[in-house]
PDB file of N, CA and C and ligand atoms in Angstrom:
ATOM      1  N   MET A1036       0.841  -1.205   0.010  1.00 79.00           N
ATOM      2  CA  MET A1036       0.004   0.002   0.003  1.00 79.00           C
ATOM      3  C   MET A1036       0.883   1.252   0.001  1.00 79.00           C
ATOM      4  N   PRO A1037       0.543   2.211  -0.794  1.00 84.00           N
ATOM      5  CA  PRO A1037       1.404   3.409  -0.843  1.00 84.00           C
ATOM      6  C   PRO A1037       1.232   4.271   0.401  1.00 84.00           C
ATOM      7  N   GLN A1038       2.321   4.810   0.838  1.00 94.00           N
ATOM      8  CA  GLN A1038       2.215   5.834   1.888  1.00 94.00           C
ATOM      9  C   GLN A1038       2.061   7.157   1.167  1.00 94.00           C
ATOM     10  N   TYR A1039       1.188   7.999   1.671  1.00 97.00           N
ATOM     11  CA  TYR A1039       0.935   9.255   0.953  1.00 97.00           C
ATOM     12  C   TYR A1039       0.684  10.405   1.917  1.00 97.00           C
ATOM     13  N   ASP A1040       0.954  11.578   1.402  1.00 97.00           N
ATOM     14  CA  ASP A1040       0.745  12.821   2.149  1.00 97.00           C
ATOM     15  C   ASP A1040      -0.484  13.546   1.600  1.00 97.00           C
ATOM     16  N   ILE A1041      -1.279  14.076   2.500  1.00 98.00           N
ATOM     17  CA  ILE A1041      -2.328  15.028   2.121  1.00 98.00           C
ATOM     18  C   ILE A1041      -1.839  16.380   2.613  1.00 98.00           C
ATOM     19  N   ILE A1042      -1.720  17.334   1.707  1.00 98.00           N
ATOM     20  CA  ILE A1042      -1.218  18.638   2.079  1.00 98.00           C
ATOM     21  C   ILE A1042      -2.296  19.692   1.787  1.00 98.00           C
ATOM     22  N   ILE A1043      -2.571  20.495   2.775  1.00 98.00           N
ATOM     23  CA  ILE A1043      -3.517  21.616   2.584  1.00 98.00           C
ATOM     24  C   ILE A1043      -2.748  22.919   2.740  1.00 98.00           C
ATOM     25  N   GLU A1044      -2.671  23.690   1.686  1.00 98.00           N
ATOM     26  CA  GLU A1044      -2.022  25.014   1.744  1.00 98.00           C
ATOM     27  C   GLU A1044      -3.024  26.015   2.297  1.00 98.00           C
ATOM     28  N   LYS A1045      -2.761  26.508   3.485  1.00 97.00           N
ATOM     29  CA  LYS A1045      -3.762  27.372   4.129  1.00 97.00           C
ATOM     30  C   LYS A1045      -3.970  28.693   3.428  1.00 97.00           C
ATOM     31  N   ASP A1046      -2.940  29.189   2.761  1.00 97.00           N
ATOM     32  CA  ASP A1046      -3.096  30.425   1.981  1.00 97.00           C
ATOM     33  C   ASP A1046      -4.198  30.297   0.945  1.00 97.00           C
ATOM     34  N   ALA A1047      -4.275  29.069   0.384  1.00 98.00           N
ATOM     35  CA  ALA A1047      -5.216  28.836  -0.705  1.00 98.00           C
ATOM     36  C   ALA A1047      -6.591  28.425  -0.211  1.00 98.00           C
ATOM     37  N   CYS A1048      -6.674  27.939   1.045  1.00 98.00           N
ATOM     38  CA  CYS A1048      -7.948  27.426   1.553  1.00 98.00           C
ATOM     39  C   CYS A1048      -8.879  28.588   1.884  1.00 98.00           C
ATOM     40  N   ASP A1049     -10.124  28.442   1.410  1.00 96.00           N
ATOM     41  CA  ASP A1049     -11.135  29.472   1.598  1.00 96.00           C
ATOM     42  C   ASP A1049     -12.200  29.070   2.586  1.00 96.00           C
ATOM     43  N   GLY A1050     -12.072  27.910   3.177  1.00 94.00           N
ATOM     44  CA  GLY A1050     -13.101  27.440   4.116  1.00 94.00           C
ATOM     45  C   GLY A1050     -14.421  27.141   3.465  1.00 94.00           C
ATOM     46  N   ILE A1051     -14.370  26.634   2.257  1.00 92.00           N
ATOM     47  CA  ILE A1051     -15.615  26.326   1.556  1.00 92.00           C
ATOM     48  C   ILE A1051     -16.124  24.931   1.959  1.00 92.00           C
ATOM     49  N   PHE A1052     -15.201  24.061   2.342  1.00 95.00           N
ATOM     50  CA  PHE A1052     -15.500  22.728   2.884  1.00 95.00           C
ATOM     51  C   PHE A1052     -16.184  21.771   1.934  1.00 95.00           C
ATOM     52  N   ALA A1053     -15.874  21.890   0.658  1.00 96.00           N
ATOM     53  CA  ALA A1053     -16.278  20.855  -0.276  1.00 96.00           C
ATOM     54  C   ALA A1053     -15.507  19.573   0.041  1.00 96.00           C
ATOM     55  N   CYS A1054     -14.305  19.725   0.573  1.00 97.00           N
ATOM     56  CA  CYS A1054     -13.467  18.548   0.841  1.00 97.00           C
ATOM     57  C   CYS A1054     -14.111  17.622   1.884  1.00 97.00           C
ATOM     58  N   LEU A1055     -14.803  18.192   2.850  1.00 96.00           N
ATOM     59  CA  LEU A1055     -15.361  17.389   3.955  1.00 96.00           C
ATOM     60  C   LEU A1055     -16.344  16.343   3.456  1.00 96.00           C
ATOM     61  N   THR A1056     -17.070  16.686   2.416  1.00 96.00           N
ATOM     62  CA  THR A1056     -18.086  15.743   1.932  1.00 96.00           C
ATOM     63  C   THR A1056     -17.478  14.622   1.086  1.00 96.00           C
ATOM     64  N   ARG A1057     -16.253  14.764   0.689  1.00 97.00           N
ATOM     65  CA  ARG A1057     -15.593  13.718  -0.104  1.00 97.00           C
ATOM     66  C   ARG A1057     -14.773  12.756   0.727  1.00 97.00           C
ATOM     67  N   ASP A1058     -14.241  13.261   1.816  1.00 97.00           N
ATOM     68  CA  ASP A1058     -13.359  12.443   2.662  1.00 97.00           C
ATOM     69  C   ASP A1058     -13.564  12.907   4.095  1.00 97.00           C
ATOM     70  N   PRO A1059     -14.157  12.046   4.949  1.00 96.00           N
ATOM     71  CA  PRO A1059     -14.515  12.462   6.316  1.00 96.00           C
ATOM     72  C   PRO A1059     -13.323  12.745   7.217  1.00 96.00           C
ATOM     73  N   ARG A1060     -12.112  12.461   6.730  1.00 97.00           N
ATOM     74  CA  ARG A1060     -10.947  12.818   7.547  1.00 97.00           C
ATOM     75  C   ARG A1060     -10.672  14.308   7.525  1.00 97.00           C
ATOM     76  N   PHE A1061     -11.257  15.016   6.555  1.00 97.00           N
ATOM     77  CA  PHE A1061     -11.134  16.477   6.530  1.00 97.00           C
ATOM     78  C   PHE A1061     -12.140  17.072   7.520  1.00 97.00           C
ATOM     79  N   VAL A1062     -11.686  18.015   8.321  1.00 97.00           N
ATOM     80  CA  VAL A1062     -12.558  18.661   9.299  1.00 97.00           C
ATOM     81  C   VAL A1062     -12.261  20.173   9.321  1.00 97.00           C
ATOM     82  N   GLU A1063     -13.151  20.912   9.957  1.00 97.00           N
ATOM     83  CA  GLU A1063     -12.896  22.345  10.138  1.00 97.00           C
ATOM     84  C   GLU A1063     -11.992  22.518  11.339  1.00 97.00           C
ATOM     85  N   GLY A1064     -10.922  23.229  11.154  1.00 95.00           N
ATOM     86  CA  GLY A1064      -9.992  23.483  12.251  1.00 95.00           C
ATOM     87  C   GLY A1064     -10.396  24.701  13.055  1.00 95.00           C
ATOM     88  N   GLU A1065      -9.670  24.962  14.120  1.00 93.00           N
ATOM     89  CA  GLU A1065      -9.996  26.076  15.004  1.00 93.00           C
ATOM     90  C   GLU A1065      -9.885  27.408  14.297  1.00 93.00           C
ATOM     91  N   ASP A1066      -9.063  27.461  13.244  1.00 93.00           N
ATOM     92  CA  ASP A1066      -8.891  28.708  12.507  1.00 93.00           C
ATOM     93  C   ASP A1066      -9.935  28.887  11.417  1.00 93.00           C
ATOM     94  N   GLY A1067     -10.914  27.966  11.334  1.00 95.00           N
ATOM     95  CA  GLY A1067     -11.971  28.106  10.345  1.00 95.00           C
ATOM     96  C   GLY A1067     -11.545  27.596   8.962  1.00 95.00           C
ATOM     97  N   LEU A1068     -10.369  27.022   8.884  1.00 97.00           N
ATOM     98  CA  LEU A1068      -9.893  26.451   7.638  1.00 97.00           C
ATOM     99  C   LEU A1068      -9.858  24.928   7.765  1.00 97.00           C
ATOM    100  N   ALA A1069      -9.669  24.277   6.646  1.00 98.00           N
ATOM    101  CA  ALA A1069      -9.679  22.814   6.673  1.00 98.00           C
ATOM    102  C   ALA A1069      -8.430  22.276   7.327  1.00 98.00           C
ATOM    103  N   THR A1070      -8.606  21.175   8.043  1.00 97.00           N
ATOM    104  CA  THR A1070      -7.473  20.419   8.542  1.00 97.00           C
ATOM    105  C   THR A1070      -7.833  18.937   8.434  1.00 97.00           C
ATOM    106  N   VAL A1071      -6.933  18.089   8.874  1.00 97.00           N
ATOM    107  CA  VAL A1071      -7.162  16.651   8.767  1.00 97.00           C
ATOM    108  C   VAL A1071      -7.104  16.053  10.157  1.00 97.00           C
ATOM    109  N   ASP A1072      -8.114  15.218  10.471  1.00 96.00           N
ATOM    110  CA  ASP A1072      -8.159  14.554  11.767  1.00 96.00           C
ATOM    111  C   ASP A1072      -8.396  13.052  11.498  1.00 96.00           C
ATOM    112  N   PRO A1073      -7.414  12.209  11.667  1.00 94.00           N
ATOM    113  CA  PRO A1073      -7.596  10.780  11.397  1.00 94.00           C
ATOM    114  C   PRO A1073      -8.718  10.151  12.246  1.00 94.00           C
ATOM    115  N   ASP A1074      -8.984  10.716  13.405  1.00 93.00           N
ATOM    116  CA  ASP A1074     -10.023  10.156  14.270  1.00 93.00           C
ATOM    117  C   ASP A1074     -11.422  10.601  13.913  1.00 93.00           C
ATOM    118  N   ALA A1075     -11.542  11.521  12.937  1.00 94.00           N
ATOM    119  CA  ALA A1075     -12.850  12.095  12.649  1.00 94.00           C
ATOM    120  C   ALA A1075     -13.724  11.172  11.825  1.00 94.00           C
ATOM    121  N   ASP A1076     -13.143  10.166  11.234  1.00 89.00           N
ATOM    122  CA  ASP A1076     -13.918   9.281  10.382  1.00 89.00           C
ATOM    123  C   ASP A1076     -14.840   8.408  11.231  1.00 89.00           C
ATOM    124  N   PRO A1077     -16.141   8.478  11.023  1.00 87.00           N
ATOM    125  CA  PRO A1077     -17.072   7.712  11.859  1.00 87.00           C
ATOM    126  C   PRO A1077     -17.108   6.221  11.515  1.00 87.00           C
ATOM    127  N   VAL A1078     -16.628   5.849  10.341  1.00 85.00           N
ATOM    128  CA  VAL A1078     -16.743   4.473   9.900  1.00 85.00           C
ATOM    129  C   VAL A1078     -15.432   3.715  10.058  1.00 85.00           C
ATOM    130  N   TYR A1079     -14.370   4.293   9.566  1.00 84.00           N
ATOM    131  CA  TYR A1079     -13.091   3.599   9.586  1.00 84.00           C
ATOM    132  C   TYR A1079     -12.233   4.100  10.738  1.00 84.00           C
ATOM    133  N   ASP A1080     -11.498   3.148  11.279  1.00 83.00           N
ATOM    134  CA  ASP A1080     -10.538   3.489  12.313  1.00 83.00           C
ATOM    135  C   ASP A1080      -9.217   3.733  11.593  1.00 83.00           C
ATOM    136  N   CYS A1081      -8.850   4.964  11.358  1.00 82.00           N
ATOM    137  CA  CYS A1081      -7.625   5.138  10.578  1.00 82.00           C
ATOM    138  C   CYS A1081      -6.561   5.849  11.427  1.00 82.00           C
ATOM    139  N   GLU A1082      -5.348   5.557  11.057  1.00 88.00           N
ATOM    140  CA  GLU A1082      -4.219   6.134  11.748  1.00 88.00           C
ATOM    141  C   GLU A1082      -3.395   6.961  10.802  1.00 88.00           C
ATOM    142  N   GLY A1083      -2.979   8.109  11.263  1.00 92.00           N
ATOM    143  CA  GLY A1083      -2.167   8.951  10.433  1.00 92.00           C
ATOM    144  C   GLY A1083      -1.463   9.976  11.290  1.00 92.00           C
ATOM    145  N   ALA A1084      -0.399  10.531  10.773  1.00 95.00           N
ATOM    146  CA  ALA A1084       0.356  11.564  11.468  1.00 95.00           C
ATOM    147  C   ALA A1084       0.036  12.913  10.854  1.00 95.00           C
ATOM    148  N   VAL A1085      -0.347  13.880  11.667  1.00 97.00           N
ATOM    149  CA  VAL A1085      -0.744  15.168  11.166  1.00 97.00           C
ATOM    150  C   VAL A1085       0.122  16.267  11.750  1.00 97.00           C
ATOM    151  N   THR A1086       0.654  17.110  10.886  1.00 97.00           N
ATOM    152  CA  THR A1086       1.353  18.313  11.305  1.00 97.00           C
ATOM    153  C   THR A1086       0.563  19.523  10.816  1.00 97.00           C
ATOM    154  N   ASP A1087       0.153  20.358  11.725  1.00 95.00           N
ATOM    155  CA  ASP A1087      -0.689  21.502  11.346  1.00 95.00           C
ATOM    156  C   ASP A1087       0.030  22.782  11.793  1.00 95.00           C
ATOM    157  N   THR A1088       0.538  23.534  10.818  1.00 95.00           N
ATOM    158  CA  THR A1088       1.222  24.783  11.141  1.00 95.00           C
ATOM    159  C   THR A1088       0.428  25.957  10.579  1.00 95.00           C
ATOM    160  N   ASP A1089       0.934  27.169  10.729  1.00 94.00           N
ATOM    161  CA  ASP A1089       0.234  28.336  10.194  1.00 94.00           C
ATOM    162  C   ASP A1089       0.165  28.304   8.679  1.00 94.00           C
ATOM    163  N   GLU A1090       1.160  27.672   8.065  1.00 97.00           N
ATOM    164  CA  GLU A1090       1.188  27.680   6.579  1.00 97.00           C
ATOM    165  C   GLU A1090       0.436  26.531   5.942  1.00 97.00           C
ATOM    166  N   ARG A1091       0.598  25.353   6.521  1.00 97.00           N
ATOM    167  CA  ARG A1091      -0.003  24.188   5.872  1.00 97.00           C
ATOM    168  C   ARG A1091      -0.260  23.046   6.844  1.00 97.00           C
ATOM    169  N   VAL A1092      -1.127  22.148   6.373  1.00 98.00           N
ATOM    170  CA  VAL A1092      -1.368  20.882   7.054  1.00 98.00           C
ATOM    171  C   VAL A1092      -0.696  19.786   6.235  1.00 98.00           C
ATOM    172  N   VAL A1093       0.069  18.933   6.875  1.00 98.00           N
ATOM    173  CA  VAL A1093       0.612  17.742   6.203  1.00 98.00           C
ATOM    174  C   VAL A1093       0.174  16.527   7.004  1.00 98.00           C
ATOM    175  N   ALA A1094      -0.616  15.672   6.347  1.00 98.00           N
ATOM    176  CA  ALA A1094      -1.097  14.458   6.997  1.00 98.00           C
ATOM    177  C   ALA A1094      -0.583  13.260   6.219  1.00 98.00           C
ATOM    178  N   THR A1095       0.024  12.318   6.901  1.00 97.00           N
ATOM    179  CA  THR A1095       0.612  11.162   6.254  1.00 97.00           C
ATOM    180  C   THR A1095      -0.190   9.917   6.630  1.00 97.00           C
ATOM    181  N   PHE A1096      -0.576   9.170   5.608  1.00 96.00           N
ATOM    182  CA  PHE A1096      -1.364   7.960   5.842  1.00 96.00           C
ATOM    183  C   PHE A1096      -0.700   6.792   5.117  1.00 96.00           C
ATOM    184  N   ASP A1097      -1.051   5.604   5.599  1.00 93.00           N
ATOM    185  CA  ASP A1097      -0.526   4.388   5.032  1.00 93.00           C
ATOM    186  C   ASP A1097      -1.697   3.412   4.924  1.00 93.00           C
ATOM    187  N   ASP A1098      -2.624   3.723   4.034  1.00 93.00           N
ATOM    188  CA  ASP A1098      -3.844   2.909   3.933  1.00 93.00           C
ATOM    189  C   ASP A1098      -4.304   2.899   2.483  1.00 93.00           C
ATOM    190  N   ASP A1099      -5.513   2.358   2.249  1.00 93.00           N
ATOM    191  CA  ASP A1099      -5.977   2.214   0.874  1.00 93.00           C
ATOM    192  C   ASP A1099      -6.999   3.298   0.512  1.00 93.00           C
ATOM    193  N   ARG A1100      -6.890   4.438   1.165  1.00 95.00           N
ATOM    194  CA  ARG A1100      -7.930   5.466   0.951  1.00 95.00           C
ATOM    195  C   ARG A1100      -7.437   6.691   0.227  1.00 95.00           C
ATOM    196  N   ILE A1101      -6.390   6.491  -0.564  1.00 96.00           N
ATOM    197  CA  ILE A1101      -5.848   7.647  -1.295  1.00 96.00           C
ATOM    198  C   ILE A1101      -6.866   8.191  -2.316  1.00 96.00           C
ATOM    199  N   ASP A1102      -7.736   7.317  -2.816  1.00 97.00           N
ATOM    200  CA  ASP A1102      -8.708   7.810  -3.800  1.00 97.00           C
ATOM    201  C   ASP A1102      -9.684   8.804  -3.171  1.00 97.00           C
ATOM    202  N   GLU A1103     -10.045   8.570  -1.921  1.00 97.00           N
ATOM    203  CA  GLU A1103     -10.939   9.520  -1.246  1.00 97.00           C
ATOM    204  C   GLU A1103     -10.239  10.876  -1.082  1.00 97.00           C
ATOM    205  N   ALA A1104      -8.960  10.792  -0.721  1.00 97.00           N
ATOM    206  CA  ALA A1104      -8.194  12.040  -0.593  1.00 97.00           C
ATOM    207  C   ALA A1104      -8.093  12.759  -1.922  1.00 97.00           C
ATOM    208  N   ARG A1105      -7.917  11.972  -2.990  1.00 98.00           N
ATOM    209  CA  ARG A1105      -7.817  12.584  -4.318  1.00 98.00           C
ATOM    210  C   ARG A1105      -9.152  13.211  -4.727  1.00 98.00           C
ATOM    211  N   GLN A1106     -10.261  12.590  -4.326  1.00 98.00           N
ATOM    212  CA  GLN A1106     -11.580  13.177  -4.644  1.00 98.00           C
ATOM    213  C   GLN A1106     -11.747  14.503  -3.891  1.00 98.00           C
ATOM    214  N   ALA A1107     -11.290  14.514  -2.656  1.00 98.00           N
ATOM    215  CA  ALA A1107     -11.373  15.768  -1.875  1.00 98.00           C
ATOM    216  C   ALA A1107     -10.523  16.859  -2.574  1.00 98.00           C
ATOM    217  N   ALA A1108      -9.355  16.462  -3.051  1.00 98.00           N
ATOM    218  CA  ALA A1108      -8.495  17.431  -3.725  1.00 98.00           C
ATOM    219  C   ALA A1108      -9.140  17.932  -5.003  1.00 98.00           C
ATOM    220  N   ALA A1109      -9.781  17.012  -5.731  1.00 98.00           N
ATOM    221  CA  ALA A1109     -10.426  17.402  -6.985  1.00 98.00           C
ATOM    222  C   ALA A1109     -11.632  18.308  -6.730  1.00 98.00           C
ATOM    223  N   ALA A1110     -12.275  18.117  -5.564  1.00 98.00           N
ATOM    224  CA  ALA A1110     -13.476  18.912  -5.265  1.00 98.00           C
ATOM    225  C   ALA A1110     -13.156  20.307  -4.761  1.00 98.00           C
ATOM    226  N   CYS A1111     -11.926  20.505  -4.333  1.00 98.00           N
ATOM    227  CA  CYS A1111     -11.559  21.813  -3.767  1.00 98.00           C
ATOM    228  C   CYS A1111     -11.512  22.876  -4.859  1.00 98.00           C
ATOM    229  N   PRO A1112     -12.360  23.900  -4.755  1.00 97.00           N
ATOM    230  CA  PRO A1112     -12.410  24.898  -5.811  1.00 97.00           C
ATOM    231  C   PRO A1112     -11.170  25.768  -5.902  1.00 97.00           C
ATOM    232  N   THR A1113     -10.368  25.816  -4.864  1.00 97.00           N
ATOM    233  CA  THR A1113      -9.170  26.642  -4.895  1.00 97.00           C
ATOM    234  C   THR A1113      -7.887  25.841  -5.080  1.00 97.00           C
ATOM    235  N   ASP A1114      -8.019  24.559  -5.285  1.00 98.00           N
ATOM    236  CA  ASP A1114      -6.831  23.689  -5.434  1.00 98.00           C
ATOM    237  C   ASP A1114      -5.885  23.795  -4.247  1.00 98.00           C
ATOM    238  N   ALA A1115      -6.450  23.885  -3.065  1.00 98.00           N
ATOM    239  CA  ALA A1115      -5.616  24.005  -1.851  1.00 98.00           C
ATOM    240  C   ALA A1115      -5.051  22.681  -1.396  1.00 98.00           C
ATOM    241  N   ILE A1116      -5.604  21.583  -1.925  1.00 98.00           N
ATOM    242  CA  ILE A1116      -5.221  20.253  -1.451  1.00 98.00           C
ATOM    243  C   ILE A1116      -4.336  19.552  -2.465  1.00 98.00           C
ATOM    244  N   VAL A1117      -3.211  19.016  -1.992  1.00 98.00           N
ATOM    245  CA  VAL A1117      -2.345  18.213  -2.844  1.00 98.00           C
ATOM    246  C   VAL A1117      -2.217  16.848  -2.192  1.00 98.00           C
ATOM    247  N   VAL A1118      -2.363  15.783  -2.992  1.00 98.00           N
ATOM    248  CA  VAL A1118      -2.144  14.429  -2.497  1.00 98.00           C
ATOM    249  C   VAL A1118      -0.904  13.889  -3.196  1.00 98.00           C
ATOM    250  N   ARG A1119       0.038  13.455  -2.414  1.00 97.00           N
ATOM    251  CA  ARG A1119       1.361  13.087  -2.965  1.00 97.00           C
ATOM    252  C   ARG A1119       1.766  11.732  -2.431  1.00 97.00           C
ATOM    253  N   VAL A1120       2.031  10.817  -3.356  1.00 96.00           N
ATOM    254  CA  VAL A1120       2.534   9.509  -2.946  1.00 96.00           C
ATOM    255  C   VAL A1120       3.996   9.659  -2.567  1.00 96.00           C
ATOM    256  N   ARG A1121       4.375   9.022  -1.472  1.00 90.00           N
ATOM    257  CA  ARG A1121       5.751   9.086  -1.028  1.00 90.00           C
ATOM    258  C   ARG A1121       6.693   8.411  -2.020  1.00 90.00           C
ATOM    259  N   GLU A1122       7.822   8.998  -2.198  1.00 77.00           N
ATOM    260  CA  GLU A1122       8.836   8.471  -3.100  1.00 77.00           C
ATOM    261  C   GLU A1122       9.127   6.997  -2.822  1.00 77.00           C
ATOM    262  N   GLY A1123       9.189   6.194  -3.861  1.00 73.00           N
ATOM    263  CA  GLY A1123       9.534   4.794  -3.689  1.00 73.00           C
ATOM    264  C   GLY A1123       8.300   3.906  -3.516  1.00 73.00           C
ATOM    265  N   ASP A1124       7.112   4.511  -3.295  1.00 59.00           N
ATOM    266  CA  ASP A1124       5.900   3.724  -3.166  1.00 59.00           C
ATOM    267  C   ASP A1124       5.166   3.709  -4.503  1.00 59.00           C
ATOM    268  N   GLU A1125       4.013   3.063  -4.445  1.00 58.00           N
ATOM    269  CA  GLU A1125       3.085   2.899  -5.588  1.00 58.00           C
ATOM    270  C   GLU A1125       3.586   1.943  -6.637  1.00 58.00           C
TER     271      GLU A1125
HETATM  272  S1  SF4 B2327     -12.508  22.469  -0.218  1.00 88.81           S
HETATM  273 FE1  SF4 B2327     -10.494  23.473  -0.384  1.00 88.81          FE
HETATM  274  S2  SF4 B2327     -10.921  25.629   0.091  1.00 88.81           S
HETATM  275 FE2  SF4 B2327     -12.631  24.413   0.837  1.00 88.81          FE
HETATM  276  S3  SF4 B2327     -12.152  23.964   2.968  1.00 88.81           S
HETATM  277 FE3  SF4 B2327     -11.463  22.235   1.757  1.00 88.81          FE
HETATM  278  S4  SF4 B2327      -9.298  22.726   1.370  1.00 88.81           S
HETATM  279 FE4  SF4 B2327     -10.251  24.612   2.000  1.00 88.81          FE
END
């Protein structure tokens, strides 16, 4: 399974939250912008490491749900989300 990063560039995020409906790991953060919470998914028990700074969110996962993350990225009207497979995987 590929390890992958979900990156949200906060400069680009407008808080429209189209991403939340595509992938339940996306949530509204305290700053009113999108962030990622691996525990937010009501159905799947997923594990991931999340770094949330003023500039960006980087969430790393090692599961089979990259397509959901890609759908969230595709749904984002401002292209704030990047999904990147880790080097050497896939
Ligand atoms: S869809 Fe894009 S702009 Fe909207 S909250 Fe999600 S990341 Fe931010």
